[in-house]
CSV table of C-alpha atoms in Angstrom, one decimal:
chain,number,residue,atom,x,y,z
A,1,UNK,CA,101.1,86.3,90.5
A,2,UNK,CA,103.9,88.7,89.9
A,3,UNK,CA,107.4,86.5,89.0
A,4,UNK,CA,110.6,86.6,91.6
A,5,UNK,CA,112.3,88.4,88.8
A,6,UNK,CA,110.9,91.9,90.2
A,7,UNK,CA,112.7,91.1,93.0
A,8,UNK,CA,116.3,90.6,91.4
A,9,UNK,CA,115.1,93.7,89.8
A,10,UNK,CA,114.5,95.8,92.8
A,11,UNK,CA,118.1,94.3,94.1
A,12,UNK,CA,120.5,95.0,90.6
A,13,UNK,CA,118.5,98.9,91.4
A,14,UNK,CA,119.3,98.8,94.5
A,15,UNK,CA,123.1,98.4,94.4
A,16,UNK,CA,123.5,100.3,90.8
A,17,UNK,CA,121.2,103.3,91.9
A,18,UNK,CA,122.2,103.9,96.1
A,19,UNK,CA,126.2,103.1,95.3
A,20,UNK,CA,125.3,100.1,97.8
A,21,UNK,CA,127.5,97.6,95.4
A,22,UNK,CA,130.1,97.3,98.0
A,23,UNK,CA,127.7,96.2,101.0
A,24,UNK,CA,126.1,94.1,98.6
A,25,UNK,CA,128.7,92.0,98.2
A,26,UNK,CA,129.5,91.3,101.9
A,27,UNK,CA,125.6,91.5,102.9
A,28,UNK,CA,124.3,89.4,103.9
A,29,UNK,CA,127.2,87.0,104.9
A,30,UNK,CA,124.8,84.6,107.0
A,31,UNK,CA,120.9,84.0,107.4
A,32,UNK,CA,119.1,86.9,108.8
A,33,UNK,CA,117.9,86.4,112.6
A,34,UNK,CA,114.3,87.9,112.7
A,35,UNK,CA,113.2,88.7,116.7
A,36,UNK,CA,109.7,88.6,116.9
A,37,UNK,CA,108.5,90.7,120.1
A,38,UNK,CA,105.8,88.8,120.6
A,39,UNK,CA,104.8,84.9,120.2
A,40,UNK,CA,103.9,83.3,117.0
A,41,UNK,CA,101.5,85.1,115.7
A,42,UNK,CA,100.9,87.4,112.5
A,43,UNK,CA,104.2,88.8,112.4
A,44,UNK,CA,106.0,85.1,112.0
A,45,UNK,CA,103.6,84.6,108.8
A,46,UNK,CA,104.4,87.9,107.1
A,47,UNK,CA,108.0,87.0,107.5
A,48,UNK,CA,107.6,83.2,106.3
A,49,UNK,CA,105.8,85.1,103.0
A,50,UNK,CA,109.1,86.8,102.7
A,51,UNK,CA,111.4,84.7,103.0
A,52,UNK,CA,111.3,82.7,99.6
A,53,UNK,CA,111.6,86.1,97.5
A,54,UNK,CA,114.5,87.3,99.9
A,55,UNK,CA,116.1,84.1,99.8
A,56,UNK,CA,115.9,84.3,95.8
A,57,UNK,CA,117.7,87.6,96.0
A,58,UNK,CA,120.2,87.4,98.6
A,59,UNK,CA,120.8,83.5,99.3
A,60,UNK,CA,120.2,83.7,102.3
A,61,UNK,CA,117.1,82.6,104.6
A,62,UNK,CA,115.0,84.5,107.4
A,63,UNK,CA,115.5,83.1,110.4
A,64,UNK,CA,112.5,83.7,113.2
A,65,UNK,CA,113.5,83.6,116.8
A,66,UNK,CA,110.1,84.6,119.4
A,67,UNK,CA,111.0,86.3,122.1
A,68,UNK,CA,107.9,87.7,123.5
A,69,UNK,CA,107.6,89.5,127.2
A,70,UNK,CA,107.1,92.7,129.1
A,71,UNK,CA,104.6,93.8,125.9
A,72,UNK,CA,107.3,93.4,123.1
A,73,UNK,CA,110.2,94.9,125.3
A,74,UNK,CA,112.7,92.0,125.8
A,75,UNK,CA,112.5,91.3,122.0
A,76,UNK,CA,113.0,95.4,121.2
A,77,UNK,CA,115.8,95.3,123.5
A,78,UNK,CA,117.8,92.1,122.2
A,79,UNK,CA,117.6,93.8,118.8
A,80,UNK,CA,118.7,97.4,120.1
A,81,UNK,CA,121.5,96.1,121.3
A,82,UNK,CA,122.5,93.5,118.4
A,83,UNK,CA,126.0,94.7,115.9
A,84,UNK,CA,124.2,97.3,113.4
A,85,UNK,CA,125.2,95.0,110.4
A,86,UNK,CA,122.1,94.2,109.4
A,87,UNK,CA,122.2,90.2,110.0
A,88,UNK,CA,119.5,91.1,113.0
A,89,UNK,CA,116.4,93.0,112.6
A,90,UNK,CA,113.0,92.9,114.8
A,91,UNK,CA,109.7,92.3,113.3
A,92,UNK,CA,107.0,93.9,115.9
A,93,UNK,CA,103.6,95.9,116.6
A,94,UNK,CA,104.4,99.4,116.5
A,95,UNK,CA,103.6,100.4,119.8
A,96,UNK,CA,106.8,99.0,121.0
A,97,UNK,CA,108.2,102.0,119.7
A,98,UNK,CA,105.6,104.5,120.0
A,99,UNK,CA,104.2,103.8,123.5
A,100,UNK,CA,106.7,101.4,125.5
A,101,UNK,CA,109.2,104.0,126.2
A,102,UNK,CA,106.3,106.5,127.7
A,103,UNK,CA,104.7,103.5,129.6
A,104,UNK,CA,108.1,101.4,131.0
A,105,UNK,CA,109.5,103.2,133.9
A,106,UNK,CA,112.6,101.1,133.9
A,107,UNK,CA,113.5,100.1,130.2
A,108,UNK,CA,117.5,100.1,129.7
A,109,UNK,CA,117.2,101.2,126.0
A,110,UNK,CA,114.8,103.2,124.0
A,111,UNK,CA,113.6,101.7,121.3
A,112,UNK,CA,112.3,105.1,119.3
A,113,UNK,CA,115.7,106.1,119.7
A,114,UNK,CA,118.4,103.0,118.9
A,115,UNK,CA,116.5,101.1,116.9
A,116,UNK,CA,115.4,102.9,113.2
A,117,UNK,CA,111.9,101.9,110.9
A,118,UNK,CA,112.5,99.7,107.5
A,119,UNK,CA,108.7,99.4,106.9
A,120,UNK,CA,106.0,99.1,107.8
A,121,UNK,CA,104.5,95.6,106.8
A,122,UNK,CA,101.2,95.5,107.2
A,123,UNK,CA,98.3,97.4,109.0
A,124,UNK,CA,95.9,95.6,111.9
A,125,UNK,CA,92.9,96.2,114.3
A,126,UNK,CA,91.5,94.8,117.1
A,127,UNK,CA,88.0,93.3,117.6
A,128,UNK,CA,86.0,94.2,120.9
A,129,UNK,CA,84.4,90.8,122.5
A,130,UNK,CA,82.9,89.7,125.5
A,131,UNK,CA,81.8,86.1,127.2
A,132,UNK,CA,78.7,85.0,126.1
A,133,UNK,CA,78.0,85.3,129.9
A,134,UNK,CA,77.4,88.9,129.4
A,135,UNK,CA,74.2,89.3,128.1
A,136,UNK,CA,75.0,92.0,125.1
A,137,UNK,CA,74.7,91.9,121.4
A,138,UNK,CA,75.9,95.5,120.7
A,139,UNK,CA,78.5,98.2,121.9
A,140,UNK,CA,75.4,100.1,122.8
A,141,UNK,CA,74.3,97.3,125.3
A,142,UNK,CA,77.5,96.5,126.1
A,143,UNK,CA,77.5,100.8,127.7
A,144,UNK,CA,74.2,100.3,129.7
A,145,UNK,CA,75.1,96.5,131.0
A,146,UNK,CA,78.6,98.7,132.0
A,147,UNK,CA,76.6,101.2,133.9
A,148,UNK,CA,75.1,98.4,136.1
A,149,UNK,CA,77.5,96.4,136.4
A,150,UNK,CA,81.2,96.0,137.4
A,151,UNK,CA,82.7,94.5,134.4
A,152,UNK,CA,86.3,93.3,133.7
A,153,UNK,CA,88.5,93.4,130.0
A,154,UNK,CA,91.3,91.4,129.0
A,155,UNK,CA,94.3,92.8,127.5
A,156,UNK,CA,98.0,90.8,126.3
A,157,UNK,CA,99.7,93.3,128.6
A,158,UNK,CA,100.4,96.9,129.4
A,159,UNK,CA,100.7,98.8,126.2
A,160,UNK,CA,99.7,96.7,124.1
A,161,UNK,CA,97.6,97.3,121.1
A,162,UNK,CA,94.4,95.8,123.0
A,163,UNK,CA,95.3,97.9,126.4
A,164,UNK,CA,95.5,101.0,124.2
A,165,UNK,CA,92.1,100.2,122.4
A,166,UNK,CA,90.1,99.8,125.4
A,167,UNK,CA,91.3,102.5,127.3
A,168,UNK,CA,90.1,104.8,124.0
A,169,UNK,CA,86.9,103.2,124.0
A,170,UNK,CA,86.6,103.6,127.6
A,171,UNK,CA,87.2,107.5,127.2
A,172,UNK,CA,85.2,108.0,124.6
A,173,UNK,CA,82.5,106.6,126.0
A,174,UNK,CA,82.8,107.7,129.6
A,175,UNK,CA,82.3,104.2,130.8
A,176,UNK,CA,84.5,101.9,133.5
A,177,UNK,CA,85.6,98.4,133.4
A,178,UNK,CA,89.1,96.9,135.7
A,179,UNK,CA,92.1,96.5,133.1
A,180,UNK,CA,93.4,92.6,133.9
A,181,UNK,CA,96.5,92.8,131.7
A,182,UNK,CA,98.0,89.4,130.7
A,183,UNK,CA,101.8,88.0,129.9
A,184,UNK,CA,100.7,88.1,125.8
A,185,UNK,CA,97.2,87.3,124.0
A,186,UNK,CA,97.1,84.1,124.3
A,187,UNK,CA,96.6,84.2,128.1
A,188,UNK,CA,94.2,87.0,127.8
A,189,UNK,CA,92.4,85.1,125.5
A,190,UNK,CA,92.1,81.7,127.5
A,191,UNK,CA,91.2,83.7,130.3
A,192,UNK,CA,88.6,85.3,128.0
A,193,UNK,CA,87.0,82.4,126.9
A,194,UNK,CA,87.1,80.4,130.0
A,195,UNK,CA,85.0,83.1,131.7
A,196,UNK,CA,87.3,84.6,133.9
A,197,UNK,CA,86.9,88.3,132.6
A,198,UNK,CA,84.3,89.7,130.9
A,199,UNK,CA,85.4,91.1,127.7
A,200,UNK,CA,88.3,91.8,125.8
A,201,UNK,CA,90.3,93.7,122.6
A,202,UNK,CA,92.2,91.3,121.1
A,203,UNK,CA,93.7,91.0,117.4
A,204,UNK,CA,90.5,90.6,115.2
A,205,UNK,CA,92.5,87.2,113.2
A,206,UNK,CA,92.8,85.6,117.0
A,207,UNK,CA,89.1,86.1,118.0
A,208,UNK,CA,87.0,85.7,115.2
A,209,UNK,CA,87.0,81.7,114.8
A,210,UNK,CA,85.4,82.1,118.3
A,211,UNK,CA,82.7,84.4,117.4
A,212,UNK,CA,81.7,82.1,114.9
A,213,UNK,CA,81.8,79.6,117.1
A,214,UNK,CA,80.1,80.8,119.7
A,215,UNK,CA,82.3,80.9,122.1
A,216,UNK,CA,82.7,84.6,122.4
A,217,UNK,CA,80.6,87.7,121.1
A,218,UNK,CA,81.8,89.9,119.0
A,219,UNK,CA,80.4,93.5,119.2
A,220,UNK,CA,82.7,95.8,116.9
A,221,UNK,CA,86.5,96.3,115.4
A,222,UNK,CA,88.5,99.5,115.6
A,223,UNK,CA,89.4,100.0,112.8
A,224,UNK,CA,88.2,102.9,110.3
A,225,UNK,CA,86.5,100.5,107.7
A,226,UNK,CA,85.2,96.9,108.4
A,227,UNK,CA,87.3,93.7,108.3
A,228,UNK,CA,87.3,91.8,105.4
A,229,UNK,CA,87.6,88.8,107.8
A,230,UNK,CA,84.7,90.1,109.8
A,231,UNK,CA,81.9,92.0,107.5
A,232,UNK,CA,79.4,91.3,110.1
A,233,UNK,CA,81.2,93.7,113.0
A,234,UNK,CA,80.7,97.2,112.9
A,235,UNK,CA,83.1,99.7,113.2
A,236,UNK,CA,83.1,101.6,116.4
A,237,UNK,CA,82.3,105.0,114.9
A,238,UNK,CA,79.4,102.7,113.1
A,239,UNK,CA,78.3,101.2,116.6
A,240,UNK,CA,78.2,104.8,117.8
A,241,UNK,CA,81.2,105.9,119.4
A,242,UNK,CA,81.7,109.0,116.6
A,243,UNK,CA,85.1,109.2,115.4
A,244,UNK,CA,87.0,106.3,117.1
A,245,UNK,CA,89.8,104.5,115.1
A,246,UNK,CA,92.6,102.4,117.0
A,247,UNK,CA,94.6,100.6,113.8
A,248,UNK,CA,98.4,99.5,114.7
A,249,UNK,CA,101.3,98.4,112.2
A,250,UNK,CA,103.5,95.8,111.8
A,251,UNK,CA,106.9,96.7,111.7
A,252,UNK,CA,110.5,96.3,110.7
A,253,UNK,CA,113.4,97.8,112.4
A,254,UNK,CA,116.8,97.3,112.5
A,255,UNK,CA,119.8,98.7,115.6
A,256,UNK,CA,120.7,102.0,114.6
A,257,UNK,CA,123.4,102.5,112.9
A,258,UNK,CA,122.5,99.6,110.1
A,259,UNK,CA,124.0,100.7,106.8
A,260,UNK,CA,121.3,102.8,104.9
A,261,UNK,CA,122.3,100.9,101.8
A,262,UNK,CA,121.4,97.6,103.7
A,263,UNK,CA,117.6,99.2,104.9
A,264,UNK,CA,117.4,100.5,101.3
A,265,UNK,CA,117.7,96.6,100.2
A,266,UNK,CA,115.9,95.4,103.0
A,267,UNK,CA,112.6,98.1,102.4
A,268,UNK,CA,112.7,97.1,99.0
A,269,UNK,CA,112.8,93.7,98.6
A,270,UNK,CA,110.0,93.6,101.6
A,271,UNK,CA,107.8,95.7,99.7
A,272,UNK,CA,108.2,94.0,96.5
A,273,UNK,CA,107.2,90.5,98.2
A,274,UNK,CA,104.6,92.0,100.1
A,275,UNK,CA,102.9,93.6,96.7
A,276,UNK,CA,102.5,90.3,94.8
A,277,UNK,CA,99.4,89.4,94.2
A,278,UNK,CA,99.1,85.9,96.3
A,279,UNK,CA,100.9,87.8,99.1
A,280,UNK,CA,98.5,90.6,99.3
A,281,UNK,CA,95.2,88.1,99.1
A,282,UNK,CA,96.8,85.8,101.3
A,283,UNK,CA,97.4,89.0,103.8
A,284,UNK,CA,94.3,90.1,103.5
A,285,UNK,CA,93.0,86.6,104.8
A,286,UNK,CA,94.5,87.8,107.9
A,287,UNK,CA,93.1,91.1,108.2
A,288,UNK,CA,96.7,92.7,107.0
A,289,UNK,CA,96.5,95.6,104.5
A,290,UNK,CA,99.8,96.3,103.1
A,291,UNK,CA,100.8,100.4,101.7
A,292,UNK,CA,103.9,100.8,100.3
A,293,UNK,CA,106.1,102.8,102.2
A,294,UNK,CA,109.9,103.6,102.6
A,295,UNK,CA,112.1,103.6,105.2
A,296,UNK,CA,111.5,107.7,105.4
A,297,UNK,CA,108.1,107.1,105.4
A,298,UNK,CA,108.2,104.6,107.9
A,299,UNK,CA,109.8,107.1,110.1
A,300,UNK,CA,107.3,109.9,109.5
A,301,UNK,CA,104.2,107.2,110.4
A,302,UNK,CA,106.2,106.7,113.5
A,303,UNK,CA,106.5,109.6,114.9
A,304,UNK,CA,103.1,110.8,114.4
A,305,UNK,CA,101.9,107.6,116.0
A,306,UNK,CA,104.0,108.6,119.0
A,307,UNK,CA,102.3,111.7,118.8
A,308,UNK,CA,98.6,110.4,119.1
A,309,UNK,CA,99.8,108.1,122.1
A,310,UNK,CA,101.6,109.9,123.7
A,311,UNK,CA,98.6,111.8,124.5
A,312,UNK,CA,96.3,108.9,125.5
A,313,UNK,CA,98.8,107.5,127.5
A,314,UNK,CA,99.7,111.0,129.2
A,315,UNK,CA,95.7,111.5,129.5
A,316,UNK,CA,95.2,108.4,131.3
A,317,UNK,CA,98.3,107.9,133.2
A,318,UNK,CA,99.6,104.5,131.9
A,319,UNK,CA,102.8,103.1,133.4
A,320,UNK,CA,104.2,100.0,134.1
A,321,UNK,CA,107.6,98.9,135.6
């Protein structure tokens, strides 16, 4: 396991190299309120990993307040409109960014516009499953029971990273099945499980207990390689739809106008805590794959993000209010 020192490293580079001295003296003046966008989920345990190494640099804890709703945008928009002094920073799944403002008709801020990347924290997928009512094994089967049969898939709202998912598969395939978007996951999933819709594409951590279980059937993941939390599942372009890859990030952002010498500190002693060695195994656990990126970066993965969905959600004529 790599030592804490790194980290006071990273920070004494930080305020000697950017001429960010000045602002490190003053920041941060108080804990650090983290909005998460959705509920307790992933993004709360990457930023509990955090917070010991961040508190050993700054003295000074994160502090993780949910506020989860209209897929990520009440938590987007709290943040957007926080001071830009970096003592409030969202943690969130990228598509808040990258697909909200296409899909919300009536959104007050815009969140690829006033709020700016720190990093990216980790990579994710989502894992295709149905009810063990439907009698399929495969994504193959699961296309010819489709074509008989009017089926139904779960998703933890408009937008989200499942929504998005499904509506690729359901492209790419050329089959149908009725969207029942839910207020968040966890809905979707007890819906799921209790029968009430047919399948589902929900975060591949949140599902696969249940597959193993049982209780649901897991057919495939989106990602481009297998999960190392799910060997068994195929990848969709292994299951047969050629080419198919639906992976989302995890993301920091901060109101724009933050200080750059206070995202600087903030990218860096992120990334350093992420790239220990416990951290990265313990990530990987979860199905989170951390890459080193900087706040430039960030930016750059962003906007080609927007890019791609932009078009699915043009091709498919997503909105919502």
């Amino acid at each position: 396991m790599r030592s804490t020192s790194l980290l006071f490293a990273a920070a004494l580079s930080w305020g000697v190299g950017t001429g960010g001295h000045a602002v490190a003296q003053s920041w941060p003046s108080r804990p650090i309120t983290v909005i998460s966008a959705f509920p307790p989920a992933n993004n709360d345990q990457i930023i509990r990993m955090v917070d010991g190494p961040f508190q050993a640099v700054f003295k000074q804890p994160l502090v993780i307040e949910n506020r989860p709703g209209a897929g990520g945008n009440l938590g987007a928009e709290a943040v957007a409109r926080a001071t830009p002094d970096g003592h409030t920073l969202l943690v969130t799944v990228d598509t808040v960014a990258t697909v909200n403002p296409r899909v919300y008709q009536n959104l007050k801020f815009k969140a690829d516009v006033d709020l700016v990347p720190i990093i990216y924290l980790a990579n994710s997928a989502q894992t295709l499953v149905c009810h063990p009512s439907v009698p399929v094994k495969s994504v193959a089967e699961l296309g010819a029971h489709a074509r008989s049969h009017d089926l139904s898939y779960a998703s933890g709202g408009q937008g989200v990273p499942g929504h998005l998912a499904a509506e690729m598969f359901l492209a790419a395939t050329g089959l149908r099945m009725t969207h029942i978007p839910y207020k968040g996951p966890t809905a979707a999933l007890q819906d799921l499980m209790g029968g009430n819709v047919h399948c589902g594409f929900l975060a591949t951590p949140t599902v696969m207990p249940h597959v193993k279980s049982g209780r649901l059937t897991g057919l495939a993941v989106t990602s481009a390689r297998r999960s190392p939390i799910a060997l068994e599942l195929q990848t969709m372009s292994e299951a047969g739809v050629a080419g198919f890859e639906a992976s989302f990030g995890q993301l920091l952002l901060a109101p724009r106008g933050t200080p750059a010498p206070v995202v600087a500190a903030l990218n860096e002693t992120f990334a350093a805590a992420l790239a220990q060695d416990d951290v990265r195994a313990r990530m990987l656990a979860m199905d989170l794959e951390f890459v080193p990126n900087t706040p430039e970066q960030a930016a750059a993965r962003l906007r080609k993000e927007a890019d791609k969905w932009a078009r699915v959600v043009e091709r498919l004529g997503l909105r919502a209010d």
